[in-house]
Amino acid sequence: MTTVSELPSPLTLLPRAQAGDEHAMNHLLTAITPYVARICRSITRDDGADATQEALLAVYRGLGSLREPAAFYGWVRSVTVREAIRTARRYGAESCCSEVDSQEETNPLDAVHISDVLKRLSQAHRQVLTLRAYGLNEEEMAEVLALPVGTVRSRLFRARRRFQEAWQPSAA
């Protein structure tokens, strides 16, 4: 059995998968599954497995539309975030986007405090802050959330302000 670490690079597999090579497609999806699952878990929490499956299916179906191989991971991230939010909405996940999976944390207690502050925010505010943490700009967030860009901008502004207000007492 082949492990993920033994697989060729996803960027090496990409042209073959796009050309219809089923083995390359299978290896490509296997290689990106941990990345996709991590994003889905941070957005949907309890429904992460369902969101991961939906995201991988969307990647499989849409891979032919990807024209720039260098944009592969950004494209996968966008597809994954969109599918995770759809899954969260479908299952009515109130806890959607309650944790930001950040690899930049140096103090483990900061992650606990951030998670606590995020839990106190509304679902809409958690969503925009999480999407921003994954590097989406306002236009991408608007597309994923099916909202006007102006609504996303005002939500992001308010979410940041509410986060700062909630964070200040815990920083003292």
PDB file of C-alpha atoms in Angstrom:
ATOM      1  CA  MET A   1       0.000   0.000   0.000  1.00  0.00           C
ATOM      2  CA  THR A   2       1.290   3.474  -0.911  1.00  0.00           C
ATOM      3  CA  THR A   3       1.461   6.092   1.833  1.00  0.00           C
ATOM      4  CA  VAL A   4       0.885   9.797   1.291  1.00  0.00           C
ATOM      5  CA  SER A   5       4.590  10.521   1.774  1.00  0.00           C
ATOM      6  CA  GLU A   6       5.462   8.080  -1.041  1.00  0.00           C
ATOM      7  CA  LEU A   7       3.160   9.775  -3.557  1.00  0.00           C
ATOM      8  CA  PRO A   8       4.521  12.054  -6.274  1.00  0.00           C
ATOM      9  CA  SER A   9       4.010  15.780  -5.784  1.00  0.00           C
ATOM     10  CA  PRO A  10       0.445  16.955  -6.512  1.00  0.00           C
ATOM     11  CA  LEU A  11       1.825  19.430  -9.031  1.00  0.00           C
ATOM     12  CA  THR A  12       3.518  16.522 -10.846  1.00  0.00           C
ATOM     13  CA  LEU A  13       0.274  14.551 -10.849  1.00  0.00           C
ATOM     14  CA  LEU A  14      -1.907  17.467 -11.922  1.00  0.00           C
ATOM     15  CA  PRO A  15      -1.370  17.385 -15.719  1.00  0.00           C
ATOM     16  CA  ARG A  16      -1.886  13.611 -15.820  1.00  0.00           C
ATOM     17  CA  ALA A  17      -5.023  13.832 -13.678  1.00  0.00           C
ATOM     18  CA  GLN A  18      -6.418  16.582 -15.902  1.00  0.00           C
ATOM     19  CA  ALA A  19      -5.712  14.406 -18.940  1.00  0.00           C
ATOM     20  CA  GLY A  20      -7.918  11.647 -17.502  1.00  0.00           C
ATOM     21  CA  ASP A  21      -5.370   9.359 -15.833  1.00  0.00           C
ATOM     22  CA  GLU A  22      -7.453   7.747 -13.066  1.00  0.00           C
ATOM     23  CA  HIS A  23      -4.434   6.599 -11.062  1.00  0.00           C
ATOM     24  CA  ALA A  24      -2.955  10.094 -11.103  1.00  0.00           C
ATOM     25  CA  MET A  25      -6.322  11.536 -10.047  1.00  0.00           C
ATOM     26  CA  ASN A  26      -6.588   9.049  -7.191  1.00  0.00           C
ATOM     27  CA  HIS A  27      -3.058   9.840  -6.000  1.00  0.00           C
ATOM     28  CA  LEU A  28      -3.690  13.585  -6.343  1.00  0.00           C
ATOM     29  CA  LEU A  29      -6.852  13.433  -4.238  1.00  0.00           C
ATOM     30  CA  THR A  30      -5.103  11.245  -1.660  1.00  0.00           C
ATOM     31  CA  ALA A  31      -2.231  13.727  -1.441  1.00  0.00           C
ATOM     32  CA  ILE A  32      -4.470  16.767  -0.837  1.00  0.00           C
ATOM     33  CA  THR A  33      -6.910  15.051   1.550  1.00  0.00           C
ATOM     34  CA  PRO A  34      -5.099  16.073   4.773  1.00  0.00           C
ATOM     35  CA  TYR A  35      -4.985  19.713   3.598  1.00  0.00           C
ATOM     36  CA  VAL A  36      -8.661  19.668   2.633  1.00  0.00           C
ATOM     37  CA  ALA A  37      -9.691  17.900   5.852  1.00  0.00           C
ATOM     38  CA  ARG A  38      -7.858  20.421   8.029  1.00  0.00           C
ATOM     39  CA  ILE A  39      -9.658  23.337   6.376  1.00  0.00           C
ATOM     40  CA  CYS A  40     -13.032  21.587   6.574  1.00  0.00           C
ATOM     41  CA  ARG A  41     -12.631  20.710  10.262  1.00  0.00           C
ATOM     42  CA  SER A  42     -11.812  24.293  11.171  1.00  0.00           C
ATOM     43  CA  ILE A  43     -14.937  25.545   9.401  1.00  0.00           C
ATOM     44  CA  THR A  44     -17.517  22.832  10.117  1.00  0.00           C
ATOM     45  CA  ARG A  45     -16.144  21.133  13.241  1.00  0.00           C
ATOM     46  CA  ASP A  46     -18.504  18.143  13.668  1.00  0.00           C
ATOM     47  CA  ASP A  47     -19.293  17.786   9.962  1.00  0.00           C
ATOM     48  CA  GLY A  48     -15.673  17.907   8.794  1.00  0.00           C
ATOM     49  CA  ALA A  49     -15.731  14.440   7.223  1.00  0.00           C
ATOM     50  CA  ASP A  50     -18.830  15.246   5.159  1.00  0.00           C
ATOM     51  CA  ALA A  51     -17.387  18.589   4.104  1.00  0.00           C
ATOM     52  CA  THR A  52     -14.092  16.932   3.166  1.00  0.00           C
ATOM     53  CA  GLN A  53     -15.886  14.422   0.971  1.00  0.00           C
ATOM     54  CA  GLU A  54     -17.919  17.164  -0.718  1.00  0.00           C
ATOM     55  CA  ALA A  55     -14.802  19.275  -1.270  1.00  0.00           C
ATOM     56  CA  LEU A  56     -12.823  16.396  -2.776  1.00  0.00           C
ATOM     57  CA  LEU A  57     -15.741  15.612  -5.075  1.00  0.00           C
ATOM     58  CA  ALA A  58     -15.864  19.264  -6.168  1.00  0.00           C
ATOM     59  CA  VAL A  59     -12.101  19.215  -6.815  1.00  0.00           C
ATOM     60  CA  TYR A  60     -12.506  16.015  -8.845  1.00  0.00           C
ATOM     61  CA  ARG A  61     -15.324  17.491 -10.920  1.00  0.00           C
ATOM     62  CA  GLY A  62     -13.716  20.897 -11.437  1.00  0.00           C
ATOM     63  CA  LEU A  63     -10.094  19.945 -11.977  1.00  0.00           C
ATOM     64  CA  GLY A  64     -10.452  20.254 -15.740  1.00  0.00           C
ATOM     65  CA  SER A  65     -11.350  23.932 -15.367  1.00  0.00           C
ATOM     66  CA  LEU A  66      -8.058  24.774 -13.638  1.00  0.00           C
ATOM     67  CA  ARG A  67      -5.865  26.461 -16.241  1.00  0.00           C
ATOM     68  CA  GLU A  68      -2.877  27.556 -14.156  1.00  0.00           C
ATOM     69  CA  PRO A  69      -1.122  24.682 -12.343  1.00  0.00           C
ATOM     70  CA  ALA A  70       0.733  27.116 -10.068  1.00  0.00           C
ATOM     71  CA  ALA A  71      -2.646  28.215  -8.670  1.00  0.00           C
ATOM     72  CA  PHE A  72      -3.593  24.653  -7.685  1.00  0.00           C
ATOM     73  CA  TYR A  73      -3.432  25.026  -3.899  1.00  0.00           C
ATOM     74  CA  GLY A  74      -5.208  28.388  -3.924  1.00  0.00           C
ATOM     75  CA  TRP A  75      -7.916  26.929  -6.126  1.00  0.00           C
ATOM     76  CA  VAL A  76      -8.264  23.857  -3.876  1.00  0.00           C
ATOM     77  CA  ARG A  77      -8.495  26.147  -0.831  1.00  0.00           C
ATOM     78  CA  SER A  78     -11.267  28.214  -2.438  1.00  0.00           C
ATOM     79  CA  VAL A  79     -13.228  25.135  -3.500  1.00  0.00           C
ATOM     80  CA  THR A  80     -12.776  23.574  -0.053  1.00  0.00           C
ATOM     81  CA  VAL A  81     -13.889  26.661   1.863  1.00  0.00           C
ATOM     82  CA  ARG A  82     -16.958  27.018  -0.376  1.00  0.00           C
ATOM     83  CA  GLU A  83     -17.947  23.370   0.092  1.00  0.00           C
ATOM     84  CA  ALA A  84     -17.309  23.463   3.847  1.00  0.00           C
ATOM     85  CA  ILE A  85     -19.583  26.476   4.236  1.00  0.00           C
ATOM     86  CA  ARG A  86     -22.251  24.795   2.114  1.00  0.00           C
ATOM     87  CA  THR A  87     -22.030  21.692   4.288  1.00  0.00           C
ATOM     88  CA  ALA A  88     -22.234  23.759   7.470  1.00  0.00           C
ATOM     89  CA  ARG A  89     -25.312  25.547   6.159  1.00  0.00           C
ATOM     90  CA  ARG A  90     -26.897  22.297   5.027  1.00  0.00           C
ATOM     91  CA  TYR A  91     -26.493  20.753   8.450  1.00  0.00           C
ATOM     92  CA  GLY A  92     -27.296  24.029  10.207  1.00  0.00           C
ATOM     93  CA  ALA A  93     -24.032  24.039  12.081  1.00  0.00           C
ATOM     94  CA  GLU A  94     -24.293  26.796  14.660  1.00  0.00           C
ATOM     95  CA  SER A  95     -20.671  26.202  15.534  1.00  0.00           C
ATOM     96  CA  CYS A  96     -19.502  26.950  11.991  1.00  0.00           C
ATOM     97  CA  CYS A  97     -16.144  28.670  11.791  1.00  0.00           C
ATOM     98  CA  SER A  98     -15.590  28.671  15.532  1.00  0.00           C
ATOM     99  CA  GLU A  99     -11.907  27.825  15.403  1.00  0.00           C
ATOM    100  CA  VAL A 100      -9.094  29.239  13.357  1.00  0.00           C
ATOM    101  CA  ASP A 101      -6.503  26.592  12.567  1.00  0.00           C
ATOM    102  CA  SER A 102      -3.389  28.733  12.621  1.00  0.00           C
ATOM    103  CA  GLN A 103       0.079  27.315  12.286  1.00  0.00           C
ATOM    104  CA  GLU A 104       1.618  30.652  13.249  1.00  0.00           C
ATOM    105  CA  GLU A 105       0.681  30.373  16.938  1.00  0.00           C
ATOM    106  CA  THR A 106       3.708  30.416  19.203  1.00  0.00           C
ATOM    107  CA  ASN A 107       1.901  30.245  22.540  1.00  0.00           C
ATOM    108  CA  PRO A 108      -0.657  27.394  22.835  1.00  0.00           C
ATOM    109  CA  LEU A 109      -2.640  29.484  25.323  1.00  0.00           C
ATOM    110  CA  ASP A 110      -3.218  32.115  22.622  1.00  0.00           C
ATOM    111  CA  ALA A 111      -5.079  29.521  20.546  1.00  0.00           C
ATOM    112  CA  VAL A 112      -7.299  28.764  23.536  1.00  0.00           C
ATOM    113  CA  HIS A 113      -7.999  32.464  24.082  1.00  0.00           C
ATOM    114  CA  ILE A 114      -8.666  33.065  20.398  1.00  0.00           C
ATOM    115  CA  SER A 115     -11.044  30.113  20.263  1.00  0.00           C
ATOM    116  CA  ASP A 116     -12.855  31.395  23.360  1.00  0.00           C
ATOM    117  CA  VAL A 117     -13.224  34.885  21.885  1.00  0.00           C
ATOM    118  CA  LEU A 118     -14.445  33.477  18.560  1.00  0.00           C
ATOM    119  CA  LYS A 119     -17.096  31.399  20.347  1.00  0.00           C
ATOM    120  CA  ARG A 120     -18.545  34.616  21.744  1.00  0.00           C
ATOM    121  CA  LEU A 121     -18.949  36.138  18.277  1.00  0.00           C
ATOM    122  CA  SER A 122     -21.917  35.605  15.972  1.00  0.00           C
ATOM    123  CA  GLN A 123     -21.695  32.896  13.323  1.00  0.00           C
ATOM    124  CA  ALA A 124     -21.515  35.534  10.559  1.00  0.00           C
ATOM    125  CA  HIS A 125     -18.564  37.232  12.241  1.00  0.00           C
ATOM    126  CA  ARG A 126     -16.754  33.921  12.862  1.00  0.00           C
ATOM    127  CA  GLN A 127     -17.193  33.033   9.197  1.00  0.00           C
ATOM    128  CA  VAL A 128     -15.610  36.195   7.801  1.00  0.00           C
ATOM    129  CA  LEU A 129     -12.730  36.115  10.282  1.00  0.00           C
ATOM    130  CA  THR A 130     -12.014  32.463   9.494  1.00  0.00           C
ATOM    131  CA  LEU A 131     -12.151  33.051   5.741  1.00  0.00           C
ATOM    132  CA  ARG A 132      -9.804  36.017   6.134  1.00  0.00           C
ATOM    133  CA  ALA A 133      -7.436  33.843   8.192  1.00  0.00           C
ATOM    134  CA  TYR A 134      -7.334  31.435   5.229  1.00  0.00           C
ATOM    135  CA  GLY A 135      -6.248  34.313   3.018  1.00  0.00           C
ATOM    136  CA  LEU A 136      -9.431  35.056   1.096  1.00  0.00           C
ATOM    137  CA  ASN A 137      -9.997  38.651   0.038  1.00  0.00           C
ATOM    138  CA  GLU A 138     -13.375  40.417   0.226  1.00  0.00           C
ATOM    139  CA  GLU A 139     -14.371  39.444  -3.313  1.00  0.00           C
ATOM    140  CA  GLU A 140     -13.577  35.757  -2.716  1.00  0.00           C
ATOM    141  CA  MET A 141     -15.438  35.815   0.598  1.00  0.00           C
ATOM    142  CA  ALA A 142     -18.441  37.432  -1.093  1.00  0.00           C
ATOM    143  CA  GLU A 143     -18.479  34.664  -3.698  1.00  0.00           C
ATOM    144  CA  VAL A 144     -18.150  31.887  -1.115  1.00  0.00           C
ATOM    145  CA  LEU A 145     -20.803  33.368   1.178  1.00  0.00           C
ATOM    146  CA  ALA A 146     -23.101  34.453  -1.685  1.00  0.00           C
ATOM    147  CA  LEU A 147     -23.191  38.018  -0.348  1.00  0.00           C
ATOM    148  CA  PRO A 148     -22.505  41.440  -1.850  1.00  0.00           C
ATOM    149  CA  VAL A 149     -18.917  42.642  -1.406  1.00  0.00           C
ATOM    150  CA  GLY A 150     -20.130  45.641   0.604  1.00  0.00           C
ATOM    151  CA  THR A 151     -21.877  43.354   3.084  1.00  0.00           C
ATOM    152  CA  VAL A 152     -18.715  41.298   3.481  1.00  0.00           C
ATOM    153  CA  ARG A 153     -16.638  44.437   4.067  1.00  0.00           C
ATOM    154  CA  SER A 154     -18.982  45.776   6.736  1.00  0.00           C
ATOM    155  CA  ARG A 155     -19.225  42.348   8.383  1.00  0.00           C
ATOM    156  CA  LEU A 156     -15.450  42.047   8.420  1.00  0.00           C
ATOM    157  CA  PHE A 157     -15.093  45.533   9.911  1.00  0.00           C
ATOM    158  CA  ARG A 158     -17.635  44.782  12.642  1.00  0.00           C
ATOM    159  CA  ALA A 159     -16.201  41.319  13.290  1.00  0.00           C
ATOM    160  CA  ARG A 160     -12.723  42.729  13.807  1.00  0.00           C
ATOM    161  CA  ARG A 161     -14.071  45.397  16.156  1.00  0.00           C
ATOM    162  CA  ARG A 162     -16.115  42.843  18.162  1.00  0.00           C
ATOM    163  CA  PHE A 163     -13.111  40.525  18.326  1.00  0.00           C
ATOM    164  CA  GLN A 164     -10.896  43.337  19.650  1.00  0.00           C
ATOM    165  CA  GLU A 165     -13.537  44.333  22.213  1.00  0.00           C
ATOM    166  CA  ALA A 166     -13.847  40.736  23.399  1.00  0.00           C
ATOM    167  CA  TRP A 167     -10.067  40.185  23.383  1.00  0.00           C
ATOM    168  CA  GLN A 168      -9.141  43.271  25.439  1.00  0.00           C
ATOM    169  CA  PRO A 169     -10.460  42.012  28.813  1.00  0.00           C
ATOM    170  CA  SER A 170      -8.593  38.712  28.410  1.00  0.00           C
ATOM    171  CA  ALA A 171      -5.355  40.507  27.519  1.00  0.00           C
ATOM    172  CA  ALA A 172      -5.305  42.358  30.860  1.00  0.00           C
TER     173      ALA A 172
END
